[in-house]
CSV table of C-alpha atoms and ligand atoms in Angstrom, one decimal:
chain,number,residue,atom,x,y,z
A,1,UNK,CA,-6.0,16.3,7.2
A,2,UNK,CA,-2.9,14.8,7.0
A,3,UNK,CA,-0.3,13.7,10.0
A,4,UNK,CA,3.0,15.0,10.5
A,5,UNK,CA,5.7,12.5,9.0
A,6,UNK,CA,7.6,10.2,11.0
A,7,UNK,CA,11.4,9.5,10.2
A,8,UNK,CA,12.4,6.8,12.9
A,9,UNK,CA,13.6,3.5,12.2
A,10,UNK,CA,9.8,1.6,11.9
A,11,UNK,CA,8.6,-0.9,14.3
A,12,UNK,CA,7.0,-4.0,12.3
A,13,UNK,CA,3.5,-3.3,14.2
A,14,UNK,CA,3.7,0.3,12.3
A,15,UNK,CA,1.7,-1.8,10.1
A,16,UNK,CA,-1.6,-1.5,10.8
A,17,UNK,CA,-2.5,-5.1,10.6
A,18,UNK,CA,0.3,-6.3,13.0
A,19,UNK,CA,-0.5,-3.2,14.9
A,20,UNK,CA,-4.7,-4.3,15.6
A,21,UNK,CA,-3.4,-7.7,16.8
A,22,UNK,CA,-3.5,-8.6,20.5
A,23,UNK,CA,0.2,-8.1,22.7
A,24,UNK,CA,-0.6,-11.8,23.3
A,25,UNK,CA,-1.0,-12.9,20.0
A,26,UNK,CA,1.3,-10.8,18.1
A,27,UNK,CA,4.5,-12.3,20.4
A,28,UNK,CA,3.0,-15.7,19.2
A,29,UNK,CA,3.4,-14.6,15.8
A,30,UNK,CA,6.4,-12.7,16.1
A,31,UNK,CA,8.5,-15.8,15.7
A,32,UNK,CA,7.2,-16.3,12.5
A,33,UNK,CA,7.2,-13.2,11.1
A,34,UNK,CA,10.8,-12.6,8.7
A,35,UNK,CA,11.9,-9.3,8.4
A,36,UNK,CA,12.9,-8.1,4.6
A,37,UNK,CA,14.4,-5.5,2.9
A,38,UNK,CA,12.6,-4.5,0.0
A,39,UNK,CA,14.6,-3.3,-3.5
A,40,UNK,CA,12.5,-1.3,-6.1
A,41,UNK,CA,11.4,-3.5,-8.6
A,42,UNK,CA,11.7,-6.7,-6.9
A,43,UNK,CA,8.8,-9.1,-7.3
A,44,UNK,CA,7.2,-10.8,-4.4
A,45,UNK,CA,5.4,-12.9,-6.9
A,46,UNK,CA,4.0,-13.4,-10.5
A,47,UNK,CA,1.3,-14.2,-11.8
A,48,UNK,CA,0.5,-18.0,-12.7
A,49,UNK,CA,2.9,-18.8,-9.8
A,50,UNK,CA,2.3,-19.9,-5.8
A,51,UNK,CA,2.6,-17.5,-3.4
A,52,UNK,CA,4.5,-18.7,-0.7
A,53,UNK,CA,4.3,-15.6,1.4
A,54,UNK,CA,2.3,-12.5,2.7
A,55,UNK,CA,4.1,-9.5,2.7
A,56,UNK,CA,3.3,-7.0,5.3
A,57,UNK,CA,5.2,-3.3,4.6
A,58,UNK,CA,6.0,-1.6,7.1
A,59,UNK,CA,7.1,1.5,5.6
A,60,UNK,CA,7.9,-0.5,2.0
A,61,UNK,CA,5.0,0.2,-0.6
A,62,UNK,CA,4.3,-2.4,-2.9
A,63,UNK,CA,2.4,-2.6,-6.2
A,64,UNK,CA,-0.3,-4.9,-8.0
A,65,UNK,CA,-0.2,-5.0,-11.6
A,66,UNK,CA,-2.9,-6.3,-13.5
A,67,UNK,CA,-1.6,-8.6,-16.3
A,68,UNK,CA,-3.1,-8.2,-20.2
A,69,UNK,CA,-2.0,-10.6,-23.0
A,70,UNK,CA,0.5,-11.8,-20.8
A,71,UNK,CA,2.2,-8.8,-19.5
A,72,UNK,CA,2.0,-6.6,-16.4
A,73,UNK,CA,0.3,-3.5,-17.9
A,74,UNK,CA,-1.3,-1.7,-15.1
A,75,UNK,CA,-1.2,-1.2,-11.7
A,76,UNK,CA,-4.4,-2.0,-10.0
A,77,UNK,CA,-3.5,-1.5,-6.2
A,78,UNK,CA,-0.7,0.1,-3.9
A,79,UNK,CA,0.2,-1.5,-0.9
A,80,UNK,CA,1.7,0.1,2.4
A,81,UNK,CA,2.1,-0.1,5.9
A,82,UNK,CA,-2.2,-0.5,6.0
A,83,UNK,CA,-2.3,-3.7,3.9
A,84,UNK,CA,-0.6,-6.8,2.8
A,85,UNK,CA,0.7,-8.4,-0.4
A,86,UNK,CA,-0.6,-12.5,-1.0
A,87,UNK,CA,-4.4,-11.9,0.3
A,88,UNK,CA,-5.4,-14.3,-2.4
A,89,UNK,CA,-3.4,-17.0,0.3
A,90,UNK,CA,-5.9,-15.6,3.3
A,91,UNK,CA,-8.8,-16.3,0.9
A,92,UNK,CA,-8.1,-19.9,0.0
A,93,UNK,CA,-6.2,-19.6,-3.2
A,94,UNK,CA,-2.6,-20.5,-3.7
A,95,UNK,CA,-1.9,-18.2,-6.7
A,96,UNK,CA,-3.1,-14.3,-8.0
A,97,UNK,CA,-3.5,-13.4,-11.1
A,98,UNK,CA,-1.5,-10.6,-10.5
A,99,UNK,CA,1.6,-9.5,-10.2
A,100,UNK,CA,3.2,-7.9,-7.1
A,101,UNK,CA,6.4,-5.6,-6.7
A,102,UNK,CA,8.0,-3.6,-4.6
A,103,UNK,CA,7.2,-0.2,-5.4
A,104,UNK,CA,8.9,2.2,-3.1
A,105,UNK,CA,11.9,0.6,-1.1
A,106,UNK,CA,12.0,-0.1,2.3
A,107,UNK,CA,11.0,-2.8,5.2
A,108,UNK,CA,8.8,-5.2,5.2
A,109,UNK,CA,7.9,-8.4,7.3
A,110,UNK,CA,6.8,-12.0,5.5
A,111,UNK,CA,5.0,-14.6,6.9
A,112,UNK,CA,5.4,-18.4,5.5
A,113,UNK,CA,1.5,-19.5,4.0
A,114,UNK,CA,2.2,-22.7,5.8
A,115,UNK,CA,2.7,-20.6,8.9
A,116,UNK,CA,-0.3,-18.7,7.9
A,117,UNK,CA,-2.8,-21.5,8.0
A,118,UNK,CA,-1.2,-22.9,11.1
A,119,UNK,CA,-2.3,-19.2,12.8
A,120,UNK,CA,-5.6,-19.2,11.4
A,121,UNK,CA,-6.4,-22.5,12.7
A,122,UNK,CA,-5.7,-20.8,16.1
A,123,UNK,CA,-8.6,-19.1,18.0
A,124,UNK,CA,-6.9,-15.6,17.5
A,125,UNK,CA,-7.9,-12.0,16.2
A,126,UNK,CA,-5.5,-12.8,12.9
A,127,UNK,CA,-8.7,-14.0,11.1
A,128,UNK,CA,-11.2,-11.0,12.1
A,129,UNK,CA,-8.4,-8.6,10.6
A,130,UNK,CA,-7.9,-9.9,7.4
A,131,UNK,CA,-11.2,-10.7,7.0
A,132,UNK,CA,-12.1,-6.9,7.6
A,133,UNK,CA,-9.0,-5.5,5.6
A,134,UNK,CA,-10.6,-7.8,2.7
A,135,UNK,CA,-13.4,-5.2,2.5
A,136,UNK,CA,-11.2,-2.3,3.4
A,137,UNK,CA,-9.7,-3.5,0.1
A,138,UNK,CA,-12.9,-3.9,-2.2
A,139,UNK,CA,-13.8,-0.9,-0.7
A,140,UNK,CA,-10.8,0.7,-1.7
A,141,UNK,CA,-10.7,-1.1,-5.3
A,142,UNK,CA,-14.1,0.3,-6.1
A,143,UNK,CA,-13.1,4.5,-4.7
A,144,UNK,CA,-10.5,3.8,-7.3
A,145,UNK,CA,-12.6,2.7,-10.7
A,146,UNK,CA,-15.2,5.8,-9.6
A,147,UNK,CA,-12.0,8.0,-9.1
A,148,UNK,CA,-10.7,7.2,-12.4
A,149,UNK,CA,-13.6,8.2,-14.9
A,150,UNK,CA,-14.6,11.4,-12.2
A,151,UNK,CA,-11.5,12.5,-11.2
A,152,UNK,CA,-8.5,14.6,-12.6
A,153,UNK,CA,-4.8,13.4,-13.0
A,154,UNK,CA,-4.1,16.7,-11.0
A,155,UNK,CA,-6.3,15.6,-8.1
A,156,UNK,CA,-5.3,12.0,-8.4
A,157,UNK,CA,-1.6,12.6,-8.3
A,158,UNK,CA,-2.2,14.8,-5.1
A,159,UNK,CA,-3.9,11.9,-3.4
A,160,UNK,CA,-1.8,8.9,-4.5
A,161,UNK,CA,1.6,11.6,-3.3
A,162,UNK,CA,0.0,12.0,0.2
A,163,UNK,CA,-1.0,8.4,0.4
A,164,UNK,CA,2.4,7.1,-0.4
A,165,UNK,CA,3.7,10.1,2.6
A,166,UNK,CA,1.7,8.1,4.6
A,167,UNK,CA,2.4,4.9,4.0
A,168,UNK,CA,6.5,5.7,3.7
A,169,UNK,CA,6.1,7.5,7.0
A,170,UNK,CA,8.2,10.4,5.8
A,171,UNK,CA,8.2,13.7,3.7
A,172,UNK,CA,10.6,12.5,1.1
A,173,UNK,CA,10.7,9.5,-1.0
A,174,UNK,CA,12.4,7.6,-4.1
A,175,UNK,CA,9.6,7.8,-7.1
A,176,UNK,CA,10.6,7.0,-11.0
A,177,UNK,CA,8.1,9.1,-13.4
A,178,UNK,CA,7.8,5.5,-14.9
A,179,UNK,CA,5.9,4.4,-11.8
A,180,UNK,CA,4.0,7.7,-11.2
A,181,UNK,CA,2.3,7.0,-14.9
A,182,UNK,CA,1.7,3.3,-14.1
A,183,UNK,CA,0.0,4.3,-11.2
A,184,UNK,CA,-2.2,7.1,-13.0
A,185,UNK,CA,-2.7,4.6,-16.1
A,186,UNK,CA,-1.3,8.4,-18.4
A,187,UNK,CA,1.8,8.9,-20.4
A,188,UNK,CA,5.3,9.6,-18.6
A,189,UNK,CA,4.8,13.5,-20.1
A,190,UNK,CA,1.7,13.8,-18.6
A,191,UNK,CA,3.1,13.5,-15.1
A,192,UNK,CA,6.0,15.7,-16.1
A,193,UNK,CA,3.1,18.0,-17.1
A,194,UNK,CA,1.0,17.1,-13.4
A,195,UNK,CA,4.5,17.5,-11.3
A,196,UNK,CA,4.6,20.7,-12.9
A,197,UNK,CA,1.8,21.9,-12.2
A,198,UNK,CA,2.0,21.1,-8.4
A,199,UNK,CA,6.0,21.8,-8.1
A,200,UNK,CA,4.5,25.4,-9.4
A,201,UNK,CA,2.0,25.9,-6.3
A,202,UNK,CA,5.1,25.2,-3.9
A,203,UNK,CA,3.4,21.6,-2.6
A,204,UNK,CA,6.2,19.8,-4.0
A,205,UNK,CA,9.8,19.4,-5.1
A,206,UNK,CA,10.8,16.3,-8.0
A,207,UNK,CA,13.6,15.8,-8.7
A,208,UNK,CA,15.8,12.9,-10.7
A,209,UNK,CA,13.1,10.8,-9.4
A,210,UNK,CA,13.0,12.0,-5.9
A,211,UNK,CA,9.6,13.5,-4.2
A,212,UNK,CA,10.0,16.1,-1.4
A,213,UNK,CA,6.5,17.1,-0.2
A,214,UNK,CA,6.6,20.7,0.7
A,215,UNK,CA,3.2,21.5,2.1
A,216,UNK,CA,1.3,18.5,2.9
A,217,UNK,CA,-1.7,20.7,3.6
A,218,UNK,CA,-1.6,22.1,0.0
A,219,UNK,CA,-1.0,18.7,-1.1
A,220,UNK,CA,-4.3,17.9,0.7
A,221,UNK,CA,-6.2,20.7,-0.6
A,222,UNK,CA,-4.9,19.5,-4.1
A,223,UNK,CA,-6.0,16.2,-3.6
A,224,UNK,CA,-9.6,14.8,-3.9
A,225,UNK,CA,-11.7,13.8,-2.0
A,226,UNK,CA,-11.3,10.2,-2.2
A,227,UNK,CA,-8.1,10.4,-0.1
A,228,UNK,CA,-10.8,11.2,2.9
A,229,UNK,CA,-13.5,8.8,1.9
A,230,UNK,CA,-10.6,5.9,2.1
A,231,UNK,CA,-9.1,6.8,4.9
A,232,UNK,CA,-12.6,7.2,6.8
A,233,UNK,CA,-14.0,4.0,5.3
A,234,UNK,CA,-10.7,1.9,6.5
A,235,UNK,CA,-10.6,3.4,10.1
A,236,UNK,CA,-14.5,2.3,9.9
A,237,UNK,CA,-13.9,-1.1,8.7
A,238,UNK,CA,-10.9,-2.0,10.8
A,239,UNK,CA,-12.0,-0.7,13.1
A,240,UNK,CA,-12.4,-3.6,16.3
A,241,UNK,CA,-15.9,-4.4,17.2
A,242,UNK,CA,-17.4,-3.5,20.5
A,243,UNK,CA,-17.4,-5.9,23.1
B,301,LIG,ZN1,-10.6,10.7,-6.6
């Protein structure tokens, strides 16, 4: 079911990965972590190019687009407060071959890759987590390919609007109809047609652009089930071994 929304100013360690490191080592970090503001559409990097940076959001959401003939066509991933931008750095690579914006406006904190390897060369927990949250990501890659071929726009715009309530941390949010179709890989008047649908059944309000969730519960029951599995499966796998 989903959690009430929060509306405070965030803390960085509201994201989760910050959040599952140690006091101790989180303070070490801390030094190194930049704080960022995030616009809408601004790119944290392209494709082709280094990445200099991982991005954690802490109630930003950011967006992976996978590039065809040269151009960003479709998104592949969204990014919030549970994740990170620049994994390909964690994993040894110094470029993707995607590329990442922001999304939805907001905070986020970035951490140097040099700065990076210097903390992983440390006997700390920073490893352990972004190794984990690699699967969490497969994991959540793969719900996404099944949910696409078994799953309805209607279901999958309920799920992607309550995951983006809870990676934002709040009820409303900033969302072009632009976005909305690059996320559900339809046209922009299938959405309009989608929005509808829900706006009708009182879950929702959209307006120039702006999502007000209404009934998160209906939004839930609207949803499908994948919202559950990934949720479950990345409380599962982030979850800190037993001692
Ligand atoms: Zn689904």
């Amino acid at each position: 079911m989903p959690t009430p929304a929060a509306s405070t100013q965030p803390h960085p360690r509201r994201n989760l990965l910050l959040g599952a490191l140690p006091e101790d080592e989180y303070r070490r970090l801390q030094p190194a972590l930049e704080p960022v503001e995030l616009d809408v559409r601004q790119q944290l990097y392209a494709h082709g190019k280094p990445i200099e940076h991982l991005w954690f959001p802490v109630d930003a959401v950011l967006s992976l687009l996978a590039v065809v003939e040269g151009e960003a066509a479709i998104e592949v991933a969204t990014i919030g407060h549970e994740g990170l931008g620049g994994l390909p750095a964690f994993l040894g690579t110094t470029e993707s071959p995607h590329d990442t914006f922001c999304q939805i406006a907001g905070t986020a904190v970035r951490l140097a890759t040099g700065e990076l390897r210097r903390f992983l060369g440390q006997d700390g927990a920073l490893h352990d987590v972004l190794h984990r949250y690699t699967l969490a990501t497969m994991i959540q890659l793969a719900q996404n390919v099944a949910c696409n071929r078994l799953h309805t726009t209607e279901e999958r715009c309920a799920r992607w609007l309550l995951q983006t309530r809870d990676r934002v941390g709040a009820d409303e949010f900033t969302l072009t109809q632009e976005f909305l179709a690059q996320m559900l890989g339809v046209r922009r008047g299938t959405v309009s047609l989608t929005a509808g649908v829900l706006q009708q059944a009182g879950v929702l309000r959209y307006t120039r652009g702006r999502i007000t969730v209404l009934d998160a519960d209906g939004l839930y029951e609207a949803a499908c089930d994948c919202y559950d599995v990934i949720q479950s499966e990345y409380r599962r796998v982030m979850a800190a071994p037993e001692a």
